[in-house]
Amino acid sequence: MIPRLYPQQVREKLGTFPAVAILGPRQCGKTTLAQGFHGLYFDMEAAGSEARLDAEWDALAAGKRLIVLDEAQQAPKVFSRLRGTIDADRKRNGRFLLLGSVSPALMRDVSESLAGRLGLVMMGPLVLPEIQSDQMDALWLRGGYPDGGILDPRMFPAWQQDYLNTLATRDLPNWGLPARPQLLLRLLHMLAAIHGQSLN
């Protein structure tokens, strides 16, 4: 596993806040990072996870282990429950670790329910200090997503194209950009073509 820059940031925030959110794009390594904290893991996109969390909530909230909620934006009802649980024992830090994309829905739920109770860690793909010196060309040519080419060049550019298709057909429409996927992909290609230039 590639050592990332973020574990110390997360540890410091867990020592200061009852809950911490690791926010960043899909596939940048949020889940891998969170698994290193050995908490009780719930994937809110998986069938049955929300029901299991509901059924076990009282015992989990009273327990001592860190509770990790992956793709937290998929379960907006959990934010009000988190607020109540945190407020019942406000001095107890490091209880919840939320993972999610930087979607407007998640940020709205966070700001409405967990303001002052939550530390934020913004995570991105791999950057130069996290890779070996002989991987610099790979980072420059294929980007920093771990699975998208820097760790396995054979997956590039097919992985990148699939990633962009998922972004255009699923994520961006869910985040309030309801344009046709073909139009969104065209916009992304245009933005990539003028990277580093003036945008009109």
Tab-separated table of C-alpha atoms in Angstrom:
chain	number	residue	atom	x	y	z
A	1	MET	CA	0.000	0.000	0.000
A	2	ILE	CA	1.253	3.492	-0.861
A	3	PRO	CA	1.711	5.693	2.229
A	4	ARG	CA	-0.617	8.676	1.929
A	5	LEU	CA	-0.326	12.181	3.344
A	6	TYR	CA	-3.707	12.054	5.086
A	7	PRO	CA	-3.630	9.571	8.038
A	8	GLN	CA	-2.064	12.069	10.434
A	9	GLN	CA	-4.614	14.719	9.468
A	10	VAL	CA	-7.443	12.268	10.148
A	11	ARG	CA	-5.943	11.231	13.508
A	12	GLU	CA	-5.604	14.858	14.588
A	13	LYS	CA	-9.194	15.644	13.594
A	14	LEU	CA	-10.486	12.522	15.380
A	15	GLY	CA	-8.755	13.778	18.508
A	16	THR	CA	-10.516	17.131	18.195
A	17	PHE	CA	-14.008	16.380	16.829
A	18	PRO	CA	-16.674	13.749	17.574
A	19	ALA	CA	-16.921	13.032	13.833
A	20	VAL	CA	-14.598	13.438	10.867
A	21	ALA	CA	-15.494	13.365	7.179
A	22	ILE	CA	-12.988	12.359	4.511
A	23	LEU	CA	-14.237	13.976	1.323
A	24	GLY	CA	-12.934	13.442	-2.174
A	25	PRO	CA	-13.646	12.002	-5.606
A	26	ARG	CA	-14.521	8.367	-6.133
A	27	GLN	CA	-11.607	5.938	-6.281
A	28	CYS	CA	-9.032	8.283	-4.742
A	29	GLY	CA	-8.389	5.924	-1.794
A	30	LYS	CA	-10.829	7.071	0.926
A	31	THR	CA	-12.008	3.559	1.825
A	32	THR	CA	-8.469	2.143	1.877
A	33	LEU	CA	-7.385	4.971	4.162
A	34	ALA	CA	-10.380	4.480	6.488
A	35	GLN	CA	-9.805	0.730	6.755
A	36	GLY	CA	-6.429	1.482	8.309
A	37	PHE	CA	-8.267	2.848	11.376
A	38	HIS	CA	-9.905	-0.580	12.044
A	39	GLY	CA	-13.362	0.782	12.807
A	40	LEU	CA	-16.752	-0.868	12.385
A	41	TYR	CA	-17.400	-0.429	8.664
A	42	PHE	CA	-20.750	0.259	6.971
A	43	ASP	CA	-21.001	0.768	3.203
A	44	MET	CA	-24.145	2.850	2.783
A	45	GLU	CA	-24.392	1.877	-0.907
A	46	ALA	CA	-24.585	-1.831	-0.058
A	47	ALA	CA	-27.989	-3.419	0.325
A	48	GLY	CA	-28.935	-3.889	3.961
A	49	SER	CA	-26.236	-1.657	5.442
A	50	GLU	CA	-28.626	1.111	6.449
A	51	ALA	CA	-31.044	-1.395	8.008
A	52	ARG	CA	-28.178	-3.045	9.893
A	53	LEU	CA	-26.982	0.347	11.106
A	54	ASP	CA	-30.521	1.221	12.287
A	55	ALA	CA	-30.866	-2.065	14.150
A	56	GLU	CA	-27.498	-1.778	15.895
A	57	TRP	CA	-27.380	1.992	16.409
A	58	ASP	CA	-27.896	2.139	20.191
A	59	ALA	CA	-25.223	-0.497	20.856
A	60	LEU	CA	-22.824	1.094	18.364
A	61	ALA	CA	-23.297	4.575	19.818
A	62	ALA	CA	-22.625	3.284	23.333
A	63	GLY	CA	-19.560	1.321	22.230
A	64	LYS	CA	-15.951	2.442	22.113
A	65	ARG	CA	-15.062	1.541	18.507
A	66	LEU	CA	-14.876	4.008	15.665
A	67	ILE	CA	-17.881	3.771	13.327
A	68	VAL	CA	-17.030	4.209	9.629
A	69	LEU	CA	-19.856	5.212	7.269
A	70	ASP	CA	-18.742	4.890	3.644
A	71	GLU	CA	-20.672	6.824	0.954
A	72	ALA	CA	-22.475	8.674	3.733
A	73	GLN	CA	-24.359	10.852	1.236
A	74	GLN	CA	-26.421	7.782	0.306
A	75	ALA	CA	-28.062	7.794	3.762
A	76	PRO	CA	-29.080	11.409	4.494
A	77	LYS	CA	-31.237	10.349	7.470
A	78	VAL	CA	-28.114	9.319	9.348
A	79	PHE	CA	-26.997	12.939	9.787
A	80	SER	CA	-29.773	13.909	12.188
A	81	ARG	CA	-29.162	10.694	14.126
A	82	LEU	CA	-25.456	11.499	14.312
A	83	ARG	CA	-26.239	14.982	15.622
A	84	GLY	CA	-28.404	13.590	18.423
A	85	THR	CA	-25.856	10.954	19.396
A	86	ILE	CA	-22.973	13.425	19.366
A	87	ASP	CA	-24.891	16.020	21.386
A	88	ALA	CA	-25.772	13.426	24.025
A	89	ASP	CA	-22.041	13.035	24.811
A	90	ARG	CA	-20.435	16.120	23.275
A	91	LYS	CA	-17.025	15.751	24.952
A	92	ARG	CA	-16.377	12.329	23.417
A	93	ASN	CA	-14.259	12.742	20.284
A	94	GLY	CA	-13.240	10.338	17.546
A	95	ARG	CA	-16.484	8.381	17.351
A	96	PHE	CA	-17.509	8.574	13.681
A	97	LEU	CA	-15.627	8.591	10.384
A	98	LEU	CA	-17.709	9.519	7.349
A	99	LEU	CA	-16.525	8.995	3.784
A	100	GLY	CA	-18.098	10.613	0.795
A	101	SER	CA	-17.813	12.531	-2.405
A	102	VAL	CA	-17.876	16.300	-2.366
A	103	SER	CA	-21.470	16.433	-3.521
A	104	PRO	CA	-23.773	19.367	-2.773
A	105	ALA	CA	-26.211	17.013	-1.020
A	106	LEU	CA	-23.569	15.766	1.381
A	107	MET	CA	-22.236	19.240	2.082
A	108	ARG	CA	-25.776	20.512	2.731
A	109	ASP	CA	-26.514	17.663	5.147
A	110	VAL	CA	-23.182	18.210	6.891
A	111	SER	CA	-23.664	21.958	7.234
A	112	GLU	CA	-27.265	21.630	8.442
A	113	SER	CA	-26.770	18.770	10.885
A	114	LEU	CA	-23.144	18.565	11.964
A	115	ALA	CA	-21.806	22.123	11.949
A	116	GLY	CA	-19.274	22.459	14.766
A	117	ARG	CA	-19.336	18.715	15.407
A	118	LEU	CA	-17.392	17.547	12.356
A	119	GLY	CA	-13.827	17.943	11.110
A	120	LEU	CA	-13.215	17.824	7.369
A	121	VAL	CA	-10.286	16.226	5.537
A	122	MET	CA	-10.195	16.879	1.791
A	123	MET	CA	-8.559	13.973	-0.032
A	124	GLY	CA	-7.450	13.719	-3.623
A	125	PRO	CA	-5.666	11.256	-5.880
A	126	LEU	CA	-1.961	10.525	-5.454
A	127	VAL	CA	0.409	13.488	-5.605
A	128	LEU	CA	4.146	13.748	-6.174
A	129	PRO	CA	5.308	13.389	-2.519
A	130	GLU	CA	3.345	10.111	-2.235
A	131	ILE	CA	4.944	8.302	-5.170
A	132	GLN	CA	8.431	7.073	-6.025
A	133	SER	CA	10.644	9.279	-8.158
A	134	ASP	CA	10.537	6.830	-11.083
A	135	GLN	CA	6.723	7.155	-11.197
A	136	MET	CA	6.723	10.894	-11.942
A	137	ASP	CA	6.155	10.408	-15.679
A	138	ALA	CA	3.265	8.015	-14.976
A	139	LEU	CA	1.696	10.582	-12.633
A	140	TRP	CA	2.053	13.302	-15.254
A	141	LEU	CA	0.715	11.212	-18.157
A	142	ARG	CA	-2.013	9.163	-16.456
A	143	GLY	CA	-2.989	11.138	-13.355
A	144	GLY	CA	-2.919	10.138	-9.724
A	145	TYR	CA	-5.834	7.748	-9.342
A	146	PRO	CA	-4.383	4.531	-7.891
A	147	ASP	CA	-6.376	2.132	-10.087
A	148	GLY	CA	-6.491	4.433	-13.080
A	149	GLY	CA	-3.019	3.797	-14.367
A	150	ILE	CA	-0.307	4.869	-11.940
A	151	LEU	CA	-0.263	1.448	-10.264
A	152	ASP	CA	-1.307	-0.588	-13.309
A	153	PRO	CA	-0.575	1.154	-16.627
A	154	ARG	CA	-2.445	-1.561	-18.546
A	155	MET	CA	-5.739	-0.178	-17.219
A	156	PHE	CA	-5.187	3.237	-18.794
A	157	PRO	CA	-6.992	4.830	-20.690
A	158	ALA	CA	-9.944	2.396	-20.477
A	159	TRP	CA	-10.289	2.959	-16.717
A	160	GLN	CA	-10.309	6.728	-17.190
A	161	GLN	CA	-13.009	6.542	-19.873
A	162	ASP	CA	-15.202	4.326	-17.673
A	163	TYR	CA	-14.653	6.716	-14.752
A	164	LEU	CA	-15.729	9.717	-16.835
A	165	ASN	CA	-18.780	7.850	-18.142
A	166	THR	CA	-19.863	7.030	-14.580
A	167	LEU	CA	-19.309	10.640	-13.579
A	168	ALA	CA	-21.402	11.939	-16.483
A	169	THR	CA	-24.236	9.410	-16.255
A	170	ARG	CA	-24.562	9.076	-12.483
A	171	ASP	CA	-22.677	11.473	-10.230
A	172	LEU	CA	-23.008	14.841	-11.955
A	173	PRO	CA	-26.783	14.445	-12.568
A	174	ASN	CA	-27.212	13.462	-8.897
A	175	TRP	CA	-25.299	16.610	-7.918
A	176	GLY	CA	-27.586	18.944	-9.850
A	177	LEU	CA	-26.179	18.923	-13.408
A	178	PRO	CA	-29.053	17.252	-15.273
A	179	ALA	CA	-27.606	17.665	-18.783
A	180	ARG	CA	-27.475	14.706	-21.125
A	181	PRO	CA	-24.437	12.458	-20.467
A	182	GLN	CA	-23.100	13.086	-23.985
A	183	LEU	CA	-23.185	16.838	-23.337
A	184	LEU	CA	-21.426	16.461	-19.985
A	185	LEU	CA	-18.722	14.271	-21.545
A	186	ARG	CA	-18.239	16.853	-24.275
A	187	LEU	CA	-17.848	19.563	-21.607
A	188	LEU	CA	-15.267	17.445	-19.739
A	189	HIS	CA	-13.308	16.865	-22.967
A	190	MET	CA	-13.385	20.593	-23.733
A	191	LEU	CA	-12.149	21.447	-20.242
A	192	ALA	CA	-9.323	18.916	-20.583
A	193	ALA	CA	-8.336	20.338	-23.975
A	194	ILE	CA	-7.881	23.846	-22.580
A	195	HIS	CA	-6.223	22.761	-19.341
A	196	GLY	CA	-3.804	25.444	-18.221
A	197	GLN	CA	-5.332	28.075	-20.514
A	198	SER	CA	-7.921	30.800	-20.029
A	199	LEU	CA	-11.495	29.548	-19.688
A	200	ASN	CA	-14.222	31.638	-21.297
